[in-house]
Amino acid sequence: MAKFKKTSTHFTTLENLLSYKYITNSYKLFWYKSLLSMASSKTSESTLENLGFEMVLNAWELVVKKEITFGRLDKLHRVIELISTQYNVSDDATPENLRDFFPTIKDKEILELLDEVSEEACFEFIAPLFEQKLKKVSYNKRFVTIGDLSQENTSTPYVIFQDKRKIKFNNDWMNYLAKNSKETENLFHDSLAFFLDRHAMSKKINRSC
């Protein structure tokens, strides 16, 4: 009789967090991809700013080179467009070029929007884990509550340090993501394909219509 691999609770949690009902914009997907980058480099903690730029890097090719739009109101897409146009970034820029370039960005509008995107992604990505507890929480207290709950619950992927604007992996999650990179990367690509199928549109197609 064939033996089937038991699905880990970590993977089940990720499937839930990336399920379609929680993914209405691109930022959660690319936040997740940034977490995978953290784990693969064995980085246990990071600032929201660094993770925000990692989100931009991971989505750059789709937006700039393949000219895919994630939707009119997608903030991550807007950040990438602003960086590309205001700084006249070459279409041939490599990931290494972009990593070196990002820290030099000083434009206030770009940095404020990127802060907004990375903050929303950080808190809202794990919000489904506390769905019941958040039902009676007012919107202006939502992020504070999620941050507090992340510090009380070791089963969450990471802890949020709101005052320092950074996160830190819980150890078991760090180990899981580092050891199961193929499985977790496949989940990202499957979730992204599902999202793009429903939300994305090619500018090239638009121009030809």
PDB file of C-alpha atoms in Angstrom:
ATOM      1  CA  MET A   1       0.000   0.000   0.000  1.00  0.00           C
ATOM      2  CA  ALA A   2       1.420   3.379  -0.987  1.00  0.00           C
ATOM      3  CA  LYS A   3       2.460   5.745   1.771  1.00  0.00           C
ATOM      4  CA  PHE A   4       1.578   9.385   1.354  1.00  0.00           C
ATOM      5  CA  LYS A   5       3.719  12.144   2.752  1.00  0.00           C
ATOM      6  CA  LYS A   6       2.005  13.795   5.689  1.00  0.00           C
ATOM      7  CA  THR A   7       1.403  17.499   5.147  1.00  0.00           C
ATOM      8  CA  SER A   8       3.072  19.534   7.891  1.00  0.00           C
ATOM      9  CA  THR A   9       1.101  21.976  10.005  1.00  0.00           C
ATOM     10  CA  HIS A  10       3.460  24.697   8.777  1.00  0.00           C
ATOM     11  CA  PHE A  11       2.581  24.031   5.143  1.00  0.00           C
ATOM     12  CA  THR A  12      -1.129  23.882   5.950  1.00  0.00           C
ATOM     13  CA  THR A  13      -0.809  27.250   7.677  1.00  0.00           C
ATOM     14  CA  LEU A  14       0.936  28.756   4.649  1.00  0.00           C
ATOM     15  CA  GLU A  15      -1.719  27.379   2.301  1.00  0.00           C
ATOM     16  CA  ASN A  16      -4.347  29.081   4.438  1.00  0.00           C
ATOM     17  CA  LEU A  17      -2.494  32.412   4.586  1.00  0.00           C
ATOM     18  CA  LEU A  18      -2.063  32.375   0.802  1.00  0.00           C
ATOM     19  CA  SER A  19      -5.569  31.183  -0.008  1.00  0.00           C
ATOM     20  CA  TYR A  20      -7.522  33.263  -2.500  1.00  0.00           C
ATOM     21  CA  LYS A  21      -9.931  34.738   0.062  1.00  0.00           C
ATOM     22  CA  TYR A  22      -7.015  36.524   1.756  1.00  0.00           C
ATOM     23  CA  ILE A  23      -5.107  37.581  -1.378  1.00  0.00           C
ATOM     24  CA  THR A  24      -6.762  40.588  -3.001  1.00  0.00           C
ATOM     25  CA  ASN A  25      -3.537  42.489  -3.775  1.00  0.00           C
ATOM     26  CA  SER A  26      -0.046  41.396  -4.748  1.00  0.00           C
ATOM     27  CA  TYR A  27       1.767  42.587  -1.648  1.00  0.00           C
ATOM     28  CA  LYS A  28       1.072  39.525   0.537  1.00  0.00           C
ATOM     29  CA  LEU A  29       2.485  37.213  -2.124  1.00  0.00           C
ATOM     30  CA  PHE A  30       5.694  39.167  -2.507  1.00  0.00           C
ATOM     31  CA  TRP A  31       5.977  39.610   1.255  1.00  0.00           C
ATOM     32  CA  TYR A  32       5.870  35.826   1.502  1.00  0.00           C
ATOM     33  CA  LYS A  33       8.540  35.571  -1.206  1.00  0.00           C
ATOM     34  CA  SER A  34      10.688  37.965   0.822  1.00  0.00           C
ATOM     35  CA  LEU A  35      10.309  35.715   3.861  1.00  0.00           C
ATOM     36  CA  LEU A  36      11.555  32.807   1.758  1.00  0.00           C
ATOM     37  CA  SER A  37      14.575  34.887   0.740  1.00  0.00           C
ATOM     38  CA  MET A  38      15.259  35.605   4.414  1.00  0.00           C
ATOM     39  CA  ALA A  39      15.113  31.934   5.309  1.00  0.00           C
ATOM     40  CA  SER A  40      17.300  30.830   2.399  1.00  0.00           C
ATOM     41  CA  SER A  41      20.006  33.275   3.490  1.00  0.00           C
ATOM     42  CA  LYS A  42      19.624  32.113   7.115  1.00  0.00           C
ATOM     43  CA  THR A  43      18.620  35.613   8.194  1.00  0.00           C
ATOM     44  CA  SER A  44      16.523  35.374  11.339  1.00  0.00           C
ATOM     45  CA  GLU A  45      15.410  39.012  11.529  1.00  0.00           C
ATOM     46  CA  SER A  46      14.988  41.958   9.196  1.00  0.00           C
ATOM     47  CA  THR A  47      13.593  45.478   9.063  1.00  0.00           C
ATOM     48  CA  LEU A  48      10.368  46.230   7.236  1.00  0.00           C
ATOM     49  CA  GLU A  49      12.322  48.581   4.987  1.00  0.00           C
ATOM     50  CA  ASN A  50      14.674  45.825   3.813  1.00  0.00           C
ATOM     51  CA  LEU A  51      11.789  43.428   3.289  1.00  0.00           C
ATOM     52  CA  GLY A  52       9.930  46.122   1.368  1.00  0.00           C
ATOM     53  CA  PHE A  53      12.810  46.509  -1.060  1.00  0.00           C
ATOM     54  CA  GLU A  54      12.989  42.713  -1.327  1.00  0.00           C
ATOM     55  CA  MET A  55       9.320  42.744  -2.340  1.00  0.00           C
ATOM     56  CA  VAL A  56      10.101  45.282  -5.054  1.00  0.00           C
ATOM     57  CA  LEU A  57      13.017  43.187  -6.262  1.00  0.00           C
ATOM     58  CA  ASN A  58      10.925  40.017  -6.442  1.00  0.00           C
ATOM     59  CA  ALA A  59       8.148  41.722  -8.419  1.00  0.00           C
ATOM     60  CA  TRP A  60      10.406  43.876 -10.595  1.00  0.00           C
ATOM     61  CA  GLU A  61      10.703  41.591 -13.620  1.00  0.00           C
ATOM     62  CA  LEU A  62       6.952  41.040 -13.894  1.00  0.00           C
ATOM     63  CA  VAL A  63       6.156  44.752 -13.759  1.00  0.00           C
ATOM     64  CA  VAL A  64       9.087  46.299 -15.635  1.00  0.00           C
ATOM     65  CA  LYS A  65      10.230  43.652 -18.101  1.00  0.00           C
ATOM     66  CA  LYS A  66       7.033  41.685 -18.712  1.00  0.00           C
ATOM     67  CA  GLU A  67       4.833  44.774 -18.266  1.00  0.00           C
ATOM     68  CA  ILE A  68       2.256  43.007 -16.135  1.00  0.00           C
ATOM     69  CA  THR A  69      -0.047  45.179 -14.057  1.00  0.00           C
ATOM     70  CA  PHE A  70      -1.423  43.780 -10.787  1.00  0.00           C
ATOM     71  CA  GLY A  71      -4.502  46.007 -10.860  1.00  0.00           C
ATOM     72  CA  ARG A  72      -5.234  49.741 -10.796  1.00  0.00           C
ATOM     73  CA  LEU A  73      -5.090  50.068  -7.016  1.00  0.00           C
ATOM     74  CA  ASP A  74      -2.129  47.783  -6.326  1.00  0.00           C
ATOM     75  CA  LYS A  75       0.357  49.753  -4.200  1.00  0.00           C
ATOM     76  CA  LEU A  76       3.372  47.513  -4.810  1.00  0.00           C
ATOM     77  CA  HIS A  77       2.915  47.939  -8.542  1.00  0.00           C
ATOM     78  CA  ARG A  78       2.756  51.706  -7.997  1.00  0.00           C
ATOM     79  CA  VAL A  79       6.034  51.703  -6.035  1.00  0.00           C
ATOM     80  CA  ILE A  80       7.816  49.830  -8.811  1.00  0.00           C
ATOM     81  CA  GLU A  81       6.460  52.147 -11.498  1.00  0.00           C
ATOM     82  CA  LEU A  82       7.579  55.211  -9.535  1.00  0.00           C
ATOM     83  CA  ILE A  83      11.093  53.850  -9.032  1.00  0.00           C
ATOM     84  CA  SER A  84      11.428  52.776 -12.660  1.00  0.00           C
ATOM     85  CA  THR A  85      10.217  56.053 -14.170  1.00  0.00           C
ATOM     86  CA  GLN A  86      11.564  58.630 -11.723  1.00  0.00           C
ATOM     87  CA  TYR A  87      15.027  57.093 -11.619  1.00  0.00           C
ATOM     88  CA  ASN A  88      15.034  55.951 -15.250  1.00  0.00           C
ATOM     89  CA  VAL A  89      16.189  52.465 -14.279  1.00  0.00           C
ATOM     90  CA  SER A  90      17.483  50.407 -17.203  1.00  0.00           C
ATOM     91  CA  ASP A  91      15.331  47.492 -18.337  1.00  0.00           C
ATOM     92  CA  ASP A  92      18.515  45.425 -18.285  1.00  0.00           C
ATOM     93  CA  ALA A  93      19.213  46.068 -14.592  1.00  0.00           C
ATOM     94  CA  THR A  94      20.168  42.841 -12.822  1.00  0.00           C
ATOM     95  CA  PRO A  95      18.996  41.895  -9.311  1.00  0.00           C
ATOM     96  CA  GLU A  96      22.498  42.754  -8.096  1.00  0.00           C
ATOM     97  CA  ASN A  97      22.276  46.198  -9.732  1.00  0.00           C
ATOM     98  CA  LEU A  98      18.917  46.795  -8.101  1.00  0.00           C
ATOM     99  CA  ARG A  99      20.118  45.709  -4.651  1.00  0.00           C
ATOM    100  CA  ASP A 100      22.955  48.220  -4.889  1.00  0.00           C
ATOM    101  CA  PHE A 101      20.647  50.934  -6.180  1.00  0.00           C
ATOM    102  CA  PHE A 102      17.714  50.674  -3.746  1.00  0.00           C
ATOM    103  CA  PRO A 103      19.539  52.143  -0.695  1.00  0.00           C
ATOM    104  CA  THR A 104      20.248  55.315  -2.707  1.00  0.00           C
ATOM    105  CA  ILE A 105      16.552  56.102  -3.197  1.00  0.00           C
ATOM    106  CA  LYS A 106      15.635  59.315  -1.371  1.00  0.00           C
ATOM    107  CA  ASP A 107      12.328  60.238  -3.001  1.00  0.00           C
ATOM    108  CA  LYS A 108       9.831  60.930  -0.201  1.00  0.00           C
ATOM    109  CA  GLU A 109       6.747  59.709  -2.075  1.00  0.00           C
ATOM    110  CA  ILE A 110       8.384  56.396  -2.962  1.00  0.00           C
ATOM    111  CA  LEU A 111       9.739  55.752   0.526  1.00  0.00           C
ATOM    112  CA  GLU A 112       6.451  56.611   2.233  1.00  0.00           C
ATOM    113  CA  LEU A 113       4.462  54.381  -0.113  1.00  0.00           C
ATOM    114  CA  LEU A 114       6.964  51.552   0.320  1.00  0.00           C
ATOM    115  CA  ASP A 115       6.706  51.914   4.114  1.00  0.00           C
ATOM    116  CA  GLU A 116       2.940  51.663   3.808  1.00  0.00           C
ATOM    117  CA  VAL A 117       3.116  48.580   1.595  1.00  0.00           C
ATOM    118  CA  SER A 118       5.635  46.709   3.762  1.00  0.00           C
ATOM    119  CA  GLU A 119       3.754  47.549   6.967  1.00  0.00           C
ATOM    120  CA  GLU A 120       0.417  46.386   5.582  1.00  0.00           C
ATOM    121  CA  ALA A 121       2.009  43.211   4.255  1.00  0.00           C
ATOM    122  CA  CYS A 122       3.753  42.469   7.542  1.00  0.00           C
ATOM    123  CA  PHE A 123       0.622  42.698   9.678  1.00  0.00           C
ATOM    124  CA  GLU A 124      -2.040  41.521   7.255  1.00  0.00           C
ATOM    125  CA  PHE A 125      -0.098  38.432   6.137  1.00  0.00           C
ATOM    126  CA  ILE A 126      -0.506  36.821   9.565  1.00  0.00           C
ATOM    127  CA  ALA A 127      -3.881  38.428  10.384  1.00  0.00           C
ATOM    128  CA  PRO A 128      -5.885  35.315   9.332  1.00  0.00           C
ATOM    129  CA  LEU A 129      -4.246  33.431  12.220  1.00  0.00           C
ATOM    130  CA  PHE A 130      -6.081  35.748  14.608  1.00  0.00           C
ATOM    131  CA  GLU A 131      -9.297  36.135  12.653  1.00  0.00           C
ATOM    132  CA  GLN A 132     -11.652  35.490  15.558  1.00  0.00           C
ATOM    133  CA  LYS A 133      -9.781  37.745  17.983  1.00  0.00           C
ATOM    134  CA  LEU A 134      -9.692  40.602  15.473  1.00  0.00           C
ATOM    135  CA  LYS A 135     -13.435  40.645  14.808  1.00  0.00           C
ATOM    136  CA  LYS A 136     -14.148  43.059  17.657  1.00  0.00           C
ATOM    137  CA  VAL A 137     -11.004  45.158  17.215  1.00  0.00           C
ATOM    138  CA  SER A 138     -11.414  48.609  15.654  1.00  0.00           C
ATOM    139  CA  TYR A 139      -9.436  49.282  12.484  1.00  0.00           C
ATOM    140  CA  ASN A 140      -7.162  51.878  14.090  1.00  0.00           C
ATOM    141  CA  LYS A 141      -6.081  49.297  16.691  1.00  0.00           C
ATOM    142  CA  ARG A 142      -5.774  46.405  14.264  1.00  0.00           C
ATOM    143  CA  PHE A 143      -2.012  46.519  13.639  1.00  0.00           C
ATOM    144  CA  VAL A 144      -1.175  47.055  17.314  1.00  0.00           C
ATOM    145  CA  THR A 145      -3.329  44.056  18.226  1.00  0.00           C
ATOM    146  CA  ILE A 146      -1.772  41.841  15.546  1.00  0.00           C
ATOM    147  CA  GLY A 147       1.693  42.855  16.734  1.00  0.00           C
ATOM    148  CA  ASP A 148       0.835  42.004  20.338  1.00  0.00           C
ATOM    149  CA  LEU A 149      -0.685  38.661  19.348  1.00  0.00           C
ATOM    150  CA  SER A 150       2.405  37.774  17.309  1.00  0.00           C
ATOM    151  CA  GLN A 151       4.500  38.097  20.462  1.00  0.00           C
ATOM    152  CA  GLU A 152       2.112  35.964  22.509  1.00  0.00           C
ATOM    153  CA  ASN A 153       1.802  33.126  19.999  1.00  0.00           C
ATOM    154  CA  THR A 154       4.910  31.108  19.110  1.00  0.00           C
ATOM    155  CA  SER A 155       3.075  29.285  16.313  1.00  0.00           C
ATOM    156  CA  THR A 156       3.100  32.396  14.100  1.00  0.00           C
ATOM    157  CA  PRO A 157       5.826  32.541  11.429  1.00  0.00           C
ATOM    158  CA  TYR A 158       7.396  35.628  12.972  1.00  0.00           C
ATOM    159  CA  VAL A 159       7.244  38.115  15.819  1.00  0.00           C
ATOM    160  CA  ILE A 160       6.618  41.774  15.031  1.00  0.00           C
ATOM    161  CA  PHE A 161       8.568  44.451  16.898  1.00  0.00           C
ATOM    162  CA  GLN A 162       6.471  47.491  16.096  1.00  0.00           C
ATOM    163  CA  ASP A 163       8.670  50.102  17.764  1.00  0.00           C
ATOM    164  CA  LYS A 164      11.735  48.942  15.807  1.00  0.00           C
ATOM    165  CA  ARG A 165       9.823  48.211  12.593  1.00  0.00           C
ATOM    166  CA  LYS A 166      11.306  44.769  12.237  1.00  0.00           C
ATOM    167  CA  ILE A 167      10.357  41.103  12.435  1.00  0.00           C
ATOM    168  CA  LYS A 168      12.075  38.014  13.759  1.00  0.00           C
ATOM    169  CA  PHE A 169      11.357  34.447  12.703  1.00  0.00           C
ATOM    170  CA  ASN A 170      10.180  32.003  15.306  1.00  0.00           C
ATOM    171  CA  ASN A 171      12.866  29.308  15.349  1.00  0.00           C
ATOM    172  CA  ASP A 172      10.732  26.404  14.181  1.00  0.00           C
ATOM    173  CA  TRP A 173       9.463  28.450  11.251  1.00  0.00           C
ATOM    174  CA  MET A 174      12.962  29.529  10.308  1.00  0.00           C
ATOM    175  CA  ASN A 175      14.056  25.891  10.280  1.00  0.00           C
ATOM    176  CA  TYR A 176      10.997  24.740   8.358  1.00  0.00           C
ATOM    177  CA  LEU A 177      11.346  27.333   5.599  1.00  0.00           C
ATOM    178  CA  ALA A 178      15.089  26.748   5.274  1.00  0.00           C
ATOM    179  CA  LYS A 179      14.705  22.967   5.009  1.00  0.00           C
ATOM    180  CA  ASN A 180      11.672  22.919   2.722  1.00  0.00           C
ATOM    181  CA  SER A 181      12.576  25.543   0.148  1.00  0.00           C
ATOM    182  CA  LYS A 182      11.323  23.581  -2.866  1.00  0.00           C
ATOM    183  CA  GLU A 183       7.911  22.986  -1.326  1.00  0.00           C
ATOM    184  CA  THR A 184       7.484  26.561  -0.121  1.00  0.00           C
ATOM    185  CA  GLU A 185       8.755  28.096  -3.384  1.00  0.00           C
ATOM    186  CA  ASN A 186       6.299  25.960  -5.343  1.00  0.00           C
ATOM    187  CA  LEU A 187       3.512  27.266  -3.137  1.00  0.00           C
ATOM    188  CA  PHE A 188       4.548  30.825  -3.981  1.00  0.00           C
ATOM    189  CA  HIS A 189       4.557  30.164  -7.728  1.00  0.00           C
ATOM    190  CA  ASP A 190       1.207  28.362  -7.600  1.00  0.00           C
ATOM    191  CA  SER A 191      -0.368  31.171  -5.561  1.00  0.00           C
ATOM    192  CA  LEU A 192       1.112  33.837  -7.829  1.00  0.00           C
ATOM    193  CA  ALA A 193      -0.161  32.084 -10.958  1.00  0.00           C
ATOM    194  CA  PHE A 194      -3.631  31.887  -9.415  1.00  0.00           C
ATOM    195  CA  PHE A 195      -3.524  35.587  -8.498  1.00  0.00           C
ATOM    196  CA  LEU A 196      -2.258  36.720 -11.907  1.00  0.00           C
ATOM    197  CA  ASP A 197      -4.904  34.668 -13.675  1.00  0.00           C
ATOM    198  CA  ARG A 198      -7.577  36.697 -11.898  1.00  0.00           C
ATOM    199  CA  HIS A 199      -6.079  40.133 -11.410  1.00  0.00           C
ATOM    200  CA  ALA A 200      -3.213  40.789 -13.797  1.00  0.00           C
ATOM    201  CA  MET A 201      -3.293  42.394 -17.202  1.00  0.00           C
ATOM    202  CA  SER A 202      -0.539  42.961 -19.717  1.00  0.00           C
ATOM    203  CA  LYS A 203       0.121  46.528 -20.828  1.00  0.00           C
ATOM    204  CA  LYS A 204       1.363  45.084 -24.105  1.00  0.00           C
ATOM    205  CA  ILE A 205      -2.036  43.492 -24.663  1.00  0.00           C
ATOM    206  CA  ASN A 206      -3.789  46.735 -23.759  1.00  0.00           C
ATOM    207  CA  ARG A 207      -1.775  48.720 -26.297  1.00  0.00           C
ATOM    208  CA  SER A 208      -2.561  46.231 -29.050  1.00  0.00           C
ATOM    209  CA  CYS A 209      -6.317  46.345 -28.476  1.00  0.00           C
TER     210      CYS A 209
END
